[in-house]
Structure formats: structure tokens, C-alpha cells
Short mmCIF file of C-alpha atoms in Angstrom, two decimals:
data_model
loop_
_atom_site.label_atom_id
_atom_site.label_comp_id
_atom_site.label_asym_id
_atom_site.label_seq_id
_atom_site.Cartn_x
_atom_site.Cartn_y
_atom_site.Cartn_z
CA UNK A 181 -25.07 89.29 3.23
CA UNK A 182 -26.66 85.66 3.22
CA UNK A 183 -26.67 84.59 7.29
CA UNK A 184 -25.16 81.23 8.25
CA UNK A 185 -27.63 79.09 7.96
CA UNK A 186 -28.65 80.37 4.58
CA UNK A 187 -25.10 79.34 3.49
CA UNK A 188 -24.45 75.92 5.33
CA UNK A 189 -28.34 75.26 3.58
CA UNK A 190 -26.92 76.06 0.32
CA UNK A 191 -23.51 73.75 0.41
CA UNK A 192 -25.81 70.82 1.91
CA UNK A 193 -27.70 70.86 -1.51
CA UNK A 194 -24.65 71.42 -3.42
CA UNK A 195 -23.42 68.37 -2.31
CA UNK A 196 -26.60 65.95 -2.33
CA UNK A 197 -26.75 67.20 -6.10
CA UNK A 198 -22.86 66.37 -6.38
CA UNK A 199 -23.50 63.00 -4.90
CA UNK A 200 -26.76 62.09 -7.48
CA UNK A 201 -24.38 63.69 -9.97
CA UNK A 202 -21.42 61.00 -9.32
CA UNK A 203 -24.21 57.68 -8.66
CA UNK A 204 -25.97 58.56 -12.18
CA UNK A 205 -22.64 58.80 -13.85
CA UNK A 206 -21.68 55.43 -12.43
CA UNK A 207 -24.84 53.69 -13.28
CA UNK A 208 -24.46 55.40 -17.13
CA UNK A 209 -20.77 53.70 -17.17
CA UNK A 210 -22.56 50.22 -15.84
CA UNK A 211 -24.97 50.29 -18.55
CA UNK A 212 -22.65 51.01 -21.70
CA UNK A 213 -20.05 48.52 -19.76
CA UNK A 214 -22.82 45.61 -20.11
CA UNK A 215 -23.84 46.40 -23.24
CA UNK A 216 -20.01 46.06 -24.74
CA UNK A 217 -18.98 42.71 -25.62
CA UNK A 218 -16.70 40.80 -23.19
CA UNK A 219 -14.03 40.40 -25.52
CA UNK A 220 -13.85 43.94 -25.39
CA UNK A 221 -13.30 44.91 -21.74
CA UNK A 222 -9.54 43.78 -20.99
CA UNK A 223 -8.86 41.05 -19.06
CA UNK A 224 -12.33 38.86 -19.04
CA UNK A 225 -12.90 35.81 -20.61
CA UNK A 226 -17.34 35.28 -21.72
CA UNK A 227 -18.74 32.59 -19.42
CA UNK A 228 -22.39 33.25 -20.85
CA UNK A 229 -25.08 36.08 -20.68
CA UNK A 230 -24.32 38.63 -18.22
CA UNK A 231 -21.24 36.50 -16.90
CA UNK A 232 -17.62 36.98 -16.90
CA UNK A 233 -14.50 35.65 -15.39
CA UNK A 234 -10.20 37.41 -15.13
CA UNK A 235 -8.67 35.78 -17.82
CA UNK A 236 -5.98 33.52 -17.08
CA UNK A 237 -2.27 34.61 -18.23
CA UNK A 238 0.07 31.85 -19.36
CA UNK A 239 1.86 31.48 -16.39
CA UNK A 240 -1.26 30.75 -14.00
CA UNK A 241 -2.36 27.79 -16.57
CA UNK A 242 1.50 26.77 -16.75
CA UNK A 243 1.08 26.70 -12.47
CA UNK A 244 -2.70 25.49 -13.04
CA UNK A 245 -1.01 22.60 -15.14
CA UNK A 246 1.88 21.57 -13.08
CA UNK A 247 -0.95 21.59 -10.22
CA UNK A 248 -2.76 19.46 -12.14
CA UNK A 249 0.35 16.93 -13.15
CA UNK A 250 1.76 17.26 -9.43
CA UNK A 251 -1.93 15.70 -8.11
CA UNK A 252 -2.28 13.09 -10.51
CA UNK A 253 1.31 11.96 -9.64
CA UNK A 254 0.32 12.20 -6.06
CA UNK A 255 -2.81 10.02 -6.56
CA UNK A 256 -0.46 7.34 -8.44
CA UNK A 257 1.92 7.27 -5.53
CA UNK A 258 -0.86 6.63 -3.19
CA UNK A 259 -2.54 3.99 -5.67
CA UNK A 260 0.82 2.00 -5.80
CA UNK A 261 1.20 2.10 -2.16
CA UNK A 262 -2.21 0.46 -1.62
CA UNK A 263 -1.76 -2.33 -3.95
CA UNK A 264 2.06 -2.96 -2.53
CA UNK A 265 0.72 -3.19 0.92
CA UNK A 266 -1.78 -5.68 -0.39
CA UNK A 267 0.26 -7.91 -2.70
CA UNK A 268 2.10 -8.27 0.88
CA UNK A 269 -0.84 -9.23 2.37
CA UNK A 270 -1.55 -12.01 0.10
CA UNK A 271 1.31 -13.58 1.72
CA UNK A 272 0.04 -13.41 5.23
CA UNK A 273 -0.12 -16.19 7.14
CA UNK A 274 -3.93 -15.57 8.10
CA UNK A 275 -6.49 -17.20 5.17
CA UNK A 276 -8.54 -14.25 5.93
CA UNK A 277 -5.98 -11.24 5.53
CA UNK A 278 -5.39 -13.14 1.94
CA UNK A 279 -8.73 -13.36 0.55
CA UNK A 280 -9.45 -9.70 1.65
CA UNK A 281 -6.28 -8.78 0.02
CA UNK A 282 -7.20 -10.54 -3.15
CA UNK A 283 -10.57 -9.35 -2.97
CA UNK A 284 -9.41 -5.50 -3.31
CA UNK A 285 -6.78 -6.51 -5.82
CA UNK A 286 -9.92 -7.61 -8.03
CA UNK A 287 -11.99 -4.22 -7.33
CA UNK A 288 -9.28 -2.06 -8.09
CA UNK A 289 -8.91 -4.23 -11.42
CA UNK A 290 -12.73 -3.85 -12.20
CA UNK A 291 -12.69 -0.07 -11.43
CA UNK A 292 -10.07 0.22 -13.94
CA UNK A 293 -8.46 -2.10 -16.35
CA UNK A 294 -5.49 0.16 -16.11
CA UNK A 295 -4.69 -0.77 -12.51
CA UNK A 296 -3.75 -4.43 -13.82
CA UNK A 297 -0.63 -3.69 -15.16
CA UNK A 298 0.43 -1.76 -11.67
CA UNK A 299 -0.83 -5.10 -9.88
CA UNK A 300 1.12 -7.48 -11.99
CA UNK A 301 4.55 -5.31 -11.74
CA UNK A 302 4.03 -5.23 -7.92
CA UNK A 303 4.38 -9.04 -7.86
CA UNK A 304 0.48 -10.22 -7.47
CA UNK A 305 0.81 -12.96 -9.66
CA UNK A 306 2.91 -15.53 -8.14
CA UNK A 307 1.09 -15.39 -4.38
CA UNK A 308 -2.37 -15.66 -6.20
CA UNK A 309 -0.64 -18.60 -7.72
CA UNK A 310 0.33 -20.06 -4.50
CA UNK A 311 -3.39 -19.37 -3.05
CA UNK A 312 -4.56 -21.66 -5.36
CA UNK A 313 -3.37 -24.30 -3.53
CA UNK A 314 -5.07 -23.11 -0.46
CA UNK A 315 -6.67 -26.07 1.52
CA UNK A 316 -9.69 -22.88 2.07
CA UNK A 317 -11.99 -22.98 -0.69
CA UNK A 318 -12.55 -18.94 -0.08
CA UNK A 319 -9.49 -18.39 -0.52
CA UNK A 320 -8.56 -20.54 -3.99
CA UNK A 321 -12.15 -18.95 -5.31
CA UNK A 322 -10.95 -15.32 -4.32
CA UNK A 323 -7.60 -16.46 -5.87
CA UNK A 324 -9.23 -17.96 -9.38
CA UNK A 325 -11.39 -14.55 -9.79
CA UNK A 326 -8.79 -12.01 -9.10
CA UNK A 327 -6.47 -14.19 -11.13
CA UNK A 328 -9.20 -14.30 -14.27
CA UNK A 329 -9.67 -10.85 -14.28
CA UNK A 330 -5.58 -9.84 -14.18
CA UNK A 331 -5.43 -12.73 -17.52
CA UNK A 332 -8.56 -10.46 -19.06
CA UNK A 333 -6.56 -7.57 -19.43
CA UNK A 334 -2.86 -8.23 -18.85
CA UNK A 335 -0.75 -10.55 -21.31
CA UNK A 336 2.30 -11.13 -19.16
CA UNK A 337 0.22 -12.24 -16.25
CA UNK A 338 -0.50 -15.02 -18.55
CA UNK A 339 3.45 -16.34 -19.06
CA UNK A 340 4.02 -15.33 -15.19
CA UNK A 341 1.05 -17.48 -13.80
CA UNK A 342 2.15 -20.59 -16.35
CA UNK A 343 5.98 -20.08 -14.89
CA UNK A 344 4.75 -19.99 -11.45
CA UNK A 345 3.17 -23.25 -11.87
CA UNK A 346 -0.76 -22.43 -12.18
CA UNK A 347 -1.79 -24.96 -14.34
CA UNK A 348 -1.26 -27.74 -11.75
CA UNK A 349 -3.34 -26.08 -9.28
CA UNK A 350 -5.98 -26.05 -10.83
CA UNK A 351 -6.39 -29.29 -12.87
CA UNK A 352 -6.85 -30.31 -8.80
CA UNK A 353 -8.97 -27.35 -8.46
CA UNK A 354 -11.53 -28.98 -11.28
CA UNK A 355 -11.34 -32.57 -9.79
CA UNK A 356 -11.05 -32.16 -5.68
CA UNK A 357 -13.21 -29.46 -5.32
CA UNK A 358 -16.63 -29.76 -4.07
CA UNK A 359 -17.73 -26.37 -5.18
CA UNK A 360 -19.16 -25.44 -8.19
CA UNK A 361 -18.08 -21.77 -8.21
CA UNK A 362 -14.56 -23.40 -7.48
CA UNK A 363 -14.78 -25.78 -10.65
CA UNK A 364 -16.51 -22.88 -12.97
CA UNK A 365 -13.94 -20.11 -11.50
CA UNK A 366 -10.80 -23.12 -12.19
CA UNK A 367 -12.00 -24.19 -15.58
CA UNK A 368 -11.94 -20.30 -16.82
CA UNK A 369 -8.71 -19.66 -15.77
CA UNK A 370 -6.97 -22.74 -17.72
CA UNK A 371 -9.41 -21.50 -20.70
CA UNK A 372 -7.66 -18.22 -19.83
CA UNK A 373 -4.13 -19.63 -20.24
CA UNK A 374 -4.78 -21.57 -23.20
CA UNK A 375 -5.48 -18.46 -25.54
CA UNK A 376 -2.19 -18.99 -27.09
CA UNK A 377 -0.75 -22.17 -28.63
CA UNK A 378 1.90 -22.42 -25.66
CA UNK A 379 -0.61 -21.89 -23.38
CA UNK A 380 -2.39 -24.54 -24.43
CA UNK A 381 0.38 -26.97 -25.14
CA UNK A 382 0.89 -26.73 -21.17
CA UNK A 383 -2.78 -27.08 -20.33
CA UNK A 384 -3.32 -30.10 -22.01
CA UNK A 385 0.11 -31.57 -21.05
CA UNK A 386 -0.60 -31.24 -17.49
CA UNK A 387 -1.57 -34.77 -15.56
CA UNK A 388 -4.91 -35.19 -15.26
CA UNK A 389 -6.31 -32.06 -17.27
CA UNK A 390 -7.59 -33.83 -20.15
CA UNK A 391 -9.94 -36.35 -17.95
CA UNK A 392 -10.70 -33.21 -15.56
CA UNK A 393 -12.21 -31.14 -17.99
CA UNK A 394 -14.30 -33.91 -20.19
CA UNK A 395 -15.09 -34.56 -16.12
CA UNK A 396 -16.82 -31.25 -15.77
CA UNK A 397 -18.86 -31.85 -18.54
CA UNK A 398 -21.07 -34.52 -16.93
CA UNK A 399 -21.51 -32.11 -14.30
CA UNK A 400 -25.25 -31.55 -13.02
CA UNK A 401 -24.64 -27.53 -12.99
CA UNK A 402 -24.70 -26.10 -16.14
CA UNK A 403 -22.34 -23.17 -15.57
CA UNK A 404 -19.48 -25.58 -15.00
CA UNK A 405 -20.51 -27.35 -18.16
CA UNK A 406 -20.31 -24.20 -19.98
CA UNK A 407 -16.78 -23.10 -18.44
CA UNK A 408 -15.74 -26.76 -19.46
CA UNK A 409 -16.87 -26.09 -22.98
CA UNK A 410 -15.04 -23.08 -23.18
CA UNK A 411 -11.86 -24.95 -21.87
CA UNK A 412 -12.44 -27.27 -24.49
CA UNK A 413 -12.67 -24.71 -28.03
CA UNK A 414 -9.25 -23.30 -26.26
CA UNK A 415 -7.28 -26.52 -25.70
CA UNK A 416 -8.83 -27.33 -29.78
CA UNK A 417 -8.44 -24.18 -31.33
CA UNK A 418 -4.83 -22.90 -29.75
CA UNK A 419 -3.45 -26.46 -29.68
CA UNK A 420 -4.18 -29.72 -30.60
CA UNK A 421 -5.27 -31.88 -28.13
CA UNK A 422 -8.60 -32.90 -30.31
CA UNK A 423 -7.79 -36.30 -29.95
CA UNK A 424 -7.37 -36.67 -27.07
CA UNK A 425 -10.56 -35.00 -25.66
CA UNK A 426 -12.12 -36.77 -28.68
CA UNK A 427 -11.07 -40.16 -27.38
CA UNK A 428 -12.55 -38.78 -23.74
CA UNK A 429 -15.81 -38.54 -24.73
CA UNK A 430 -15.69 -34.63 -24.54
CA UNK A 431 -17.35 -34.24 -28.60
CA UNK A 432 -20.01 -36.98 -27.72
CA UNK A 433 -20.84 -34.76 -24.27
CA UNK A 434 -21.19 -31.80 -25.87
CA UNK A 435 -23.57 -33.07 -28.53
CA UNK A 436 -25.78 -34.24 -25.61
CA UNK A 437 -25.73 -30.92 -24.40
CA UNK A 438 -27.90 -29.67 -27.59
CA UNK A 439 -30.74 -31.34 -25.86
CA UNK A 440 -30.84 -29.94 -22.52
CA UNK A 441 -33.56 -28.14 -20.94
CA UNK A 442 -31.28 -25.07 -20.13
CA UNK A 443 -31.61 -22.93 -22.90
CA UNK A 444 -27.87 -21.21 -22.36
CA UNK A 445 -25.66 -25.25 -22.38
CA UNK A 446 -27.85 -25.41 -25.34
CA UNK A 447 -26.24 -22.13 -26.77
CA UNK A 448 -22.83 -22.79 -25.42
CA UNK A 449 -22.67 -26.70 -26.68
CA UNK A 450 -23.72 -25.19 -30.22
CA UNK A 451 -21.42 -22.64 -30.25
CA UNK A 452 -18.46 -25.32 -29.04
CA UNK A 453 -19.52 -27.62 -31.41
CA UNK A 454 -19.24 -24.69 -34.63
CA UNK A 455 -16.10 -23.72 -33.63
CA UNK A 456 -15.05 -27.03 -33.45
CA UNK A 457 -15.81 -27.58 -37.03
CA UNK A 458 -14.93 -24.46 -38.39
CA UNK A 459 -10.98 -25.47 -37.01
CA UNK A 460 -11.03 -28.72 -38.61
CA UNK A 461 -8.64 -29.99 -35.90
CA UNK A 462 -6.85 -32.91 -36.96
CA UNK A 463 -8.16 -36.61 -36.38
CA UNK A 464 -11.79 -35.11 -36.38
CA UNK A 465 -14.84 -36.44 -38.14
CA UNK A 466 -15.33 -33.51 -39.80
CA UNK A 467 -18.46 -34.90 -41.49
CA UNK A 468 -20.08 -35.45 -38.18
CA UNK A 469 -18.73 -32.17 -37.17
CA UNK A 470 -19.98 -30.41 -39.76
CA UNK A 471 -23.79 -32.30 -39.39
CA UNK A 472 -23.27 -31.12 -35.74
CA UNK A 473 -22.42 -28.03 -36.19
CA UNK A 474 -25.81 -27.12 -39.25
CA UNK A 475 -27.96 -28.15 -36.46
CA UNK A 476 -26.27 -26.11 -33.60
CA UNK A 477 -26.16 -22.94 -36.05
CA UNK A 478 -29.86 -23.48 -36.23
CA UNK A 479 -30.11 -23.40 -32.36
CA UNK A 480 -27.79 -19.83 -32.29
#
């Protein structure tokens, strides 16, 4: 008979052979597992060579998507919060507090066009309005910008600045102020409003606008001029009040402005001038309009 050690010897090497027996069975199953196609093995999804993933049952994307919904919805909330809390702070009684307010108002605008129409519902329009007015030139430039770029991309913040008494504003904004930006930022607003016909029925029909903007145009800084010359196509093309900036001396200014040293009042008086013609606005000299505008299409 075998001793004891003879047969404790013999089951140790039965079962080192048992365990080489079960790891090269296991790596045999790894190898023909990686060389079938993912599709194949049940419940994986291909995410590239070598790569796989649990495949995702209709319920878990139906959660995954009402995740997804229950976030964005979230993130809205918040967003409307933050511009409530600073359409109040517009009407703070610290000039400071307002122009910051405004001044977010306008980045959330430029970050995306999509946050205007959130603005304008939350009531934005009518204490931007009433900034305007502001005897702190920060705060009616702040006001002017944030204003321009709600008109960019909203239409009804058009009708609700011209009902909350804009125009006014800044007609005084293009005369009183002694800062360019202040003129520039006041003359594209009005330009702004009077995109459409009523818009620029009210423009031109407010005191002092008329003599304001052919004003601007004798102006040393050439930006103004240019905002002034874009005022001027509006009030012409969307209404007519030709004539009358005619009989100002705003065609004659804008013909001198074809022989400035600044190559872009060049541009812009060329391209005022074409449009100008092209509208045929009644009471013109279209033949000197249309002299005008062959040499200004020659400058484009």
C-alpha cells in the first residue's frame, strides 16, 4: 500500500493539473468570446475595436430621457429666476445696481438670442425705457445697448419700447449728450424702431428728431455720422420723411461725406446715398440721386 505522503503527493498534483485545466479552459472561452462579433454576445452594444458597453433597455433611455427633460427644465427655472431678479434690479434706486443689471441682461442676450424673448416677457423693456432718461450717462449707454440688442432679435420689444415712450428719450439722447458712444448707441436704437413704417412714422414725428439726426451728421466722429446715416435710409425707406430731412440739409451732408478721409463714412455715405435712390422717395431729385448714387456704387 502507497504510505501517506505518497498519497497526499499524488492529490497535490491532481489538483495543480485541475487548476491549469480550469485557467486554460477560461482563457480558450476568452479568445473565441473576442473573436465573435458584439452583436452576437447578448446584451452589448459595439463601442469600437475590442470595446463594448450593456445595452440599454427601453425603460433606462425612457428614465435616461425624462432625466434629461427634468434637467433642462431645471436649468430654465433657474435661467428665469436670474433674469426676474434682474429686471427688478433695473428698478433700483442705486444707478449702479441698474447698469449692472442691464449689463447682464445684454450678456445673457449675446450668449443666446433665445434668452431675449424670456427677457422681454419678464418686463425688461419698459425700465430700460425709463433708464434712458437717466441723468448718468453709464447708465442711458448700458440702457441704449441692452435695449439695441433685445430690438435685434425680438419684434415685440419694438411696439413695447415705442408704447413706453422711447422715442422721446432719445431724440434728447442725440442732442444733450456729450458722449459720442451715447449719440452712436441713441441714433441706432431710433434706426432700430424705424424698421417698420409705424416705427418710423413715430420717429420722425417726434419734436426735435428730424434736426437731431441731420445734427449728428456734422459730427467730427465718424461712427456717429455713420449711425446717423443709418437713421436716415430708415426714417426714408420705412416712411416718408424725405422731405423733410431733404429740406435739413441731411442729402447735401451725406454727399460731403463721399469725400472724407475715413474710408468706412465714405462706404456708409455711398451706401445711404444708393439706397436713397433706389426708393425714389417722394419730393426727391432723383436725377441728382441717381448721379449720386453711380459715383457712390463706384466707391462700394
Amino acid at each position: 500500500q502507497p504510505s501517506a505522503a505518497a498519497a497526499g503527493e499524488g492529490s497535490a498534483v491532481g489538483t495543480s493539473n485541475l487548476v491549469q485545466d480550469n485557467q486554460l479552459n477560461l482563457r480558450n472561452r476568452g479568445r473565441q468570446a473576442a473573436k465573435r462579433p458584439a452583436a452576437a454576445i447578448p446584451n452589448m452594444l459595439p463601442l469600437g475595436p475590442g470595446r463594448t458597453q450593456l445595452n440599454v433597455t427601453p425603460r433606462a433611455a425612457k428614465r435616461a430621457r425624462r432625466s434629461s427633460d427634468s434637467s433642462q427644465q431645471w436649468k430654465q427655472q433657474q435661467l428665469e429666476i436670474k433674469i426676474q431678479s434682474y429686471v427688478q434690479q433695473l428698478s433700483s434706486n442705486k444707478m449702479q445696481v441698474q447698469a449692472a443689471a442691464a449689463s447682464s441682461l445684454k450678456q445673457l442676450v449675446c450668449r443666446d438670442e433665445k434668452n431675449s424673448s424670456c427677457i422681454v416677457a419678464a418686463g425688461a423693456v419698459q425700465p430700460l425705457v425709463a433708464m434712458l432718461s437717466s441723468s448718468d450717462s453709464d447708465c442711458q449707454i448700458v440702457a441704449a445697448d441692452t435695449l439695441l440688442e433685445l430690438l435685434s432679435y425680438h419684434e415685440t420689444a419694438h411696439k413695447l419700447a415705442i408704447a413706453a415712450g422711447a422715442i422721446q428719450p432719445l431724440v434728447t439722447m442725440l442732442t444733450d449728450s456729450s458722449s459720442n458712444e451715447c449719440q452712436q448707441l441713441a441714433a441706432d436704437v431710433l434706426a432700430k424702431l424705424a424698421g417698420s413704417a409705424h416705427g418710423a412714422a413715430a420717429v420722425a414725428g417726434a419734436a426735435g428728431s428730424i434736426a437731431a439726426t441731420v445734427g449728428l451728421l456734422r459730427s467730427t466722429d465718424h461712427k456717429v455720422v455713420d449711425a446717423a446715416q443709418r437713421l436716415v435710409c430708415a426714417l426714408t425707406l420705412k416712411g416718408d420723411a424725405y422731405t423733410q430731412l431733404a429740406s435739413a440739409g441731411a442729402v447735401q451732408l451725406t454727399q460731403q461725406q463721399l469725400n472724407s478721409s475715413n474710408e468706412l463714412a465714405r462706404l456708409e455715405a455711398a451706401e445711404t446715398l444708393a439706397a436713397l435712390a433706389a426708393s425714389n422717395p417722394a419730393g426727391a431729385n432723383v436725377a441728382l440721386l441717381q448721379t449720386t448714387a453711380t459715383t457712390a456704387v463706384k466707391l462700394l
